[in-house]
Short mmCIF file of C-alpha atoms in Angstrom, two decimals:
data_model
loop_
_atom_site.label_atom_id
_atom_site.label_comp_id
_atom_site.label_asym_id
_atom_site.label_seq_id
_atom_site.Cartn_x
_atom_site.Cartn_y
_atom_site.Cartn_z
CA ALA A 814 -6.91 -3.17 -34.35
CA LYS A 815 -4.12 -1.01 -33.03
CA THR A 816 -1.48 -2.94 -31.13
CA LYS A 817 0.08 -1.50 -27.98
CA THR A 818 3.77 -1.10 -27.60
CA TYR A 819 5.59 -2.69 -24.64
CA ALA A 820 5.85 0.77 -22.87
CA GLN A 821 2.07 1.36 -23.33
CA SER A 822 1.21 -2.06 -21.92
CA TRP A 823 3.48 -1.60 -18.96
CA SER A 824 2.12 1.89 -18.07
CA CYS A 825 -1.39 0.58 -18.25
CA PHE A 826 -0.42 -2.33 -15.98
CA THR A 827 1.18 0.00 -13.49
CA PHE A 828 -1.94 2.20 -13.45
CA LYS A 829 -4.11 -0.79 -12.78
CA GLN A 830 -1.85 -2.00 -10.07
CA PHE A 831 -1.76 1.41 -8.47
CA PHE A 832 -5.50 1.78 -8.70
CA MET A 833 -6.11 -1.60 -7.14
CA LYS A 834 -3.73 -0.80 -4.32
CA ILE A 835 -5.63 2.38 -3.59
CA ILE A 836 -9.07 0.58 -3.73
CA TRP A 837 -7.86 -2.20 -1.47
CA LEU A 838 -6.44 0.28 0.99
CA LEU A 839 -9.70 2.31 1.14
CA ILE A 840 -11.66 -0.92 1.61
CA LEU A 841 -9.28 -2.16 4.26
CA CYS A 842 -9.51 1.15 6.23
CA ARG A 843 -13.22 1.19 6.01
CA ALA A 844 -13.65 -2.46 6.85
CA ALA A 845 -11.46 -1.84 9.95
CA GLU A 846 -13.43 1.28 10.82
CA TYR A 847 -16.79 -0.47 10.59
CA ASP A 848 -15.83 -3.72 12.26
CA HIS A 849 -15.85 -6.11 9.28
CA ALA A 850 -13.29 -8.67 10.43
CA ASP A 851 -13.88 -11.14 7.61
CA ILE A 852 -13.19 -8.45 5.01
CA VAL A 853 -10.11 -7.29 6.91
CA LYS A 854 -8.78 -10.87 7.00
CA TYR A 855 -9.53 -11.50 3.36
CA LEU A 856 -7.79 -8.30 2.19
CA LEU A 857 -4.73 -8.94 4.39
CA GLN A 858 -4.45 -12.51 2.95
CA ALA A 859 -4.85 -11.10 -0.53
CA GLY A 860 -1.90 -8.82 0.02
CA ALA A 861 -3.43 -5.49 0.95
CA ASP A 862 -0.89 -3.03 2.40
CA ILE A 863 -1.39 -3.08 6.15
CA GLU A 864 0.60 0.12 6.50
CA GLY A 865 -1.06 1.96 3.67
CA LYS A 866 -2.69 5.34 4.61
CA ASP A 867 -5.90 6.91 3.53
CA VAL A 868 -6.50 10.58 2.63
CA SER A 869 -6.37 11.55 6.32
CA ASN A 870 -3.09 9.71 6.76
CA ARG A 871 -4.66 6.94 8.77
CA THR A 872 -3.76 3.29 8.63
CA ALA A 873 -6.42 0.64 9.03
CA PHE A 874 -5.15 0.16 12.59
CA ILE A 875 -5.56 3.83 13.37
CA SER A 876 -9.06 3.73 11.86
CA ALA A 877 -10.00 0.73 14.03
CA VAL A 878 -8.69 2.41 17.24
CA LYS A 879 -10.48 5.64 16.51
CA ARG A 880 -13.80 3.78 16.19
CA GLY A 881 -13.19 1.59 19.22
CA ARG A 882 -12.90 -1.65 17.13
CA THR A 883 -10.75 -3.44 19.70
CA LYS A 884 -10.92 -6.90 18.10
CA ILE A 885 -10.00 -5.45 14.64
CA ALA A 886 -7.13 -3.45 16.16
CA GLU A 887 -5.82 -6.61 17.79
CA LEU A 888 -6.11 -8.52 14.54
CA LEU A 889 -4.20 -5.88 12.67
CA LEU A 890 -1.49 -5.72 15.38
CA GLU A 891 -1.14 -9.55 15.19
CA SER A 892 -0.93 -9.21 11.42
CA GLY A 893 1.96 -6.75 11.65
CA ALA A 894 0.42 -3.35 11.90
CA ASP A 895 2.71 -0.64 13.24
CA PHE A 896 1.73 0.13 16.92
CA LYS A 897 3.46 3.49 16.56
CA SER A 898 1.66 4.73 13.43
CA ARG A 899 0.20 8.24 13.53
CA ASP A 900 -2.55 10.16 11.77
CA GLU A 901 -2.41 13.52 10.03
CA SER A 902 -2.23 15.36 13.31
CA ARG A 903 0.57 13.09 14.61
CA ARG A 904 -1.80 11.47 17.05
CA THR A 905 -0.93 7.99 18.19
CA CYS A 906 -3.37 5.12 18.77
CA VAL A 907 -3.41 6.09 22.45
CA HIS A 908 -4.28 9.66 21.73
CA LEU A 909 -7.20 8.53 19.58
CA ALA A 910 -8.48 6.02 22.08
CA VAL A 911 -8.53 8.69 24.79
CA GLN A 912 -9.96 11.38 22.50
CA HIS A 913 -12.93 9.22 21.38
CA GLU A 914 -13.39 7.55 24.78
CA ARG A 915 -12.57 4.01 23.61
CA LEU A 916 -11.87 2.63 27.03
CA ASP A 917 -11.74 -1.08 26.03
CA THR A 918 -9.44 -0.25 23.20
CA LEU A 919 -7.28 1.95 25.47
CA CYS A 920 -6.94 -0.88 28.05
CA MET A 921 -5.85 -3.31 25.24
CA LEU A 922 -3.27 -0.84 23.99
CA LEU A 923 -1.81 -0.15 27.41
CA LYS A 924 -1.67 -3.84 28.24
CA ARG A 925 0.30 -4.40 25.05
CA ASP A 926 2.77 -1.64 25.64
CA ARG A 927 2.18 0.85 28.38
CA ASP A 928 5.51 2.75 28.09
CA THR A 929 6.04 3.38 24.38
CA LEU A 930 3.28 5.83 23.54
CA ILE A 931 2.30 7.31 26.91
CA ASP A 932 4.54 10.37 26.60
CA GLU A 933 4.27 10.91 22.84
CA ARG A 934 3.06 14.25 21.68
CA ASP A 935 0.84 15.19 18.78
CA LYS A 936 1.47 18.13 16.44
CA ASP A 937 0.26 20.52 19.15
CA LEU A 938 2.65 18.93 21.70
CA GLN A 939 -0.21 17.27 23.63
CA THR A 940 0.09 13.94 25.25
CA PRO A 941 -2.84 11.45 25.59
CA LEU A 942 -3.16 12.47 29.28
CA HIS A 943 -3.50 16.15 28.15
CA TYR A 944 -6.41 14.94 25.99
CA ALA A 945 -8.10 13.20 28.86
CA ALA A 946 -7.80 16.28 31.14
CA ARG A 947 -8.79 18.78 28.46
CA LEU A 948 -11.82 16.77 27.37
CA GLY A 949 -12.98 16.18 30.93
CA GLN A 950 -12.80 12.41 30.42
CA LEU A 951 -12.58 11.52 34.08
CA LYS A 952 -13.60 7.94 33.39
CA VAL A 953 -10.63 7.54 31.00
CA SER A 954 -8.26 9.39 33.44
CA TRP A 955 -9.51 7.30 36.38
CA GLU A 956 -9.13 4.01 34.48
CA TRP A 957 -5.72 5.05 33.42
CA GLU A 958 -4.65 5.75 37.01
CA ILE A 959 -6.03 2.38 38.17
CA TYR A 960 -4.18 0.67 35.33
CA TRP A 961 -0.97 2.47 36.16
CA TRP A 962 -1.30 1.64 39.80
CA ALA A 963 -2.09 -1.97 39.17
CA ALA A 964 0.81 -2.29 36.66
CA SER A 965 3.41 -0.75 38.99
#
């Protein structure tokens, strides 16, 4: 049998490590997206990269928000997810919650930090309120106004 040199062993180990990191990241993002809290918890405890991004430049947190998985989004935030992460179009979690009409998730995000992301712009210089107005999401816009009025 042919023996491997130290360099060959190391490069193989690095590839395996890299491969596992990618697999865990994909599973973490999909588990967040499809509301599998037990899998998310397991992967986080096992050391999955909470800030790793998938091919669309989305973190597990952004994936959860986009799908309206409020409990998963909260779990990820409590586990250290970056509230300010963005996707490939530079949309924030608030942009995505508005765009996909995730009202419960939007309310949770605004209760956590109503000032940080409200004026942030995406790659087309649009704010979350632009999204609500453009998409005709009166329910989201109205809820937002009520929230702002109540929080003032």
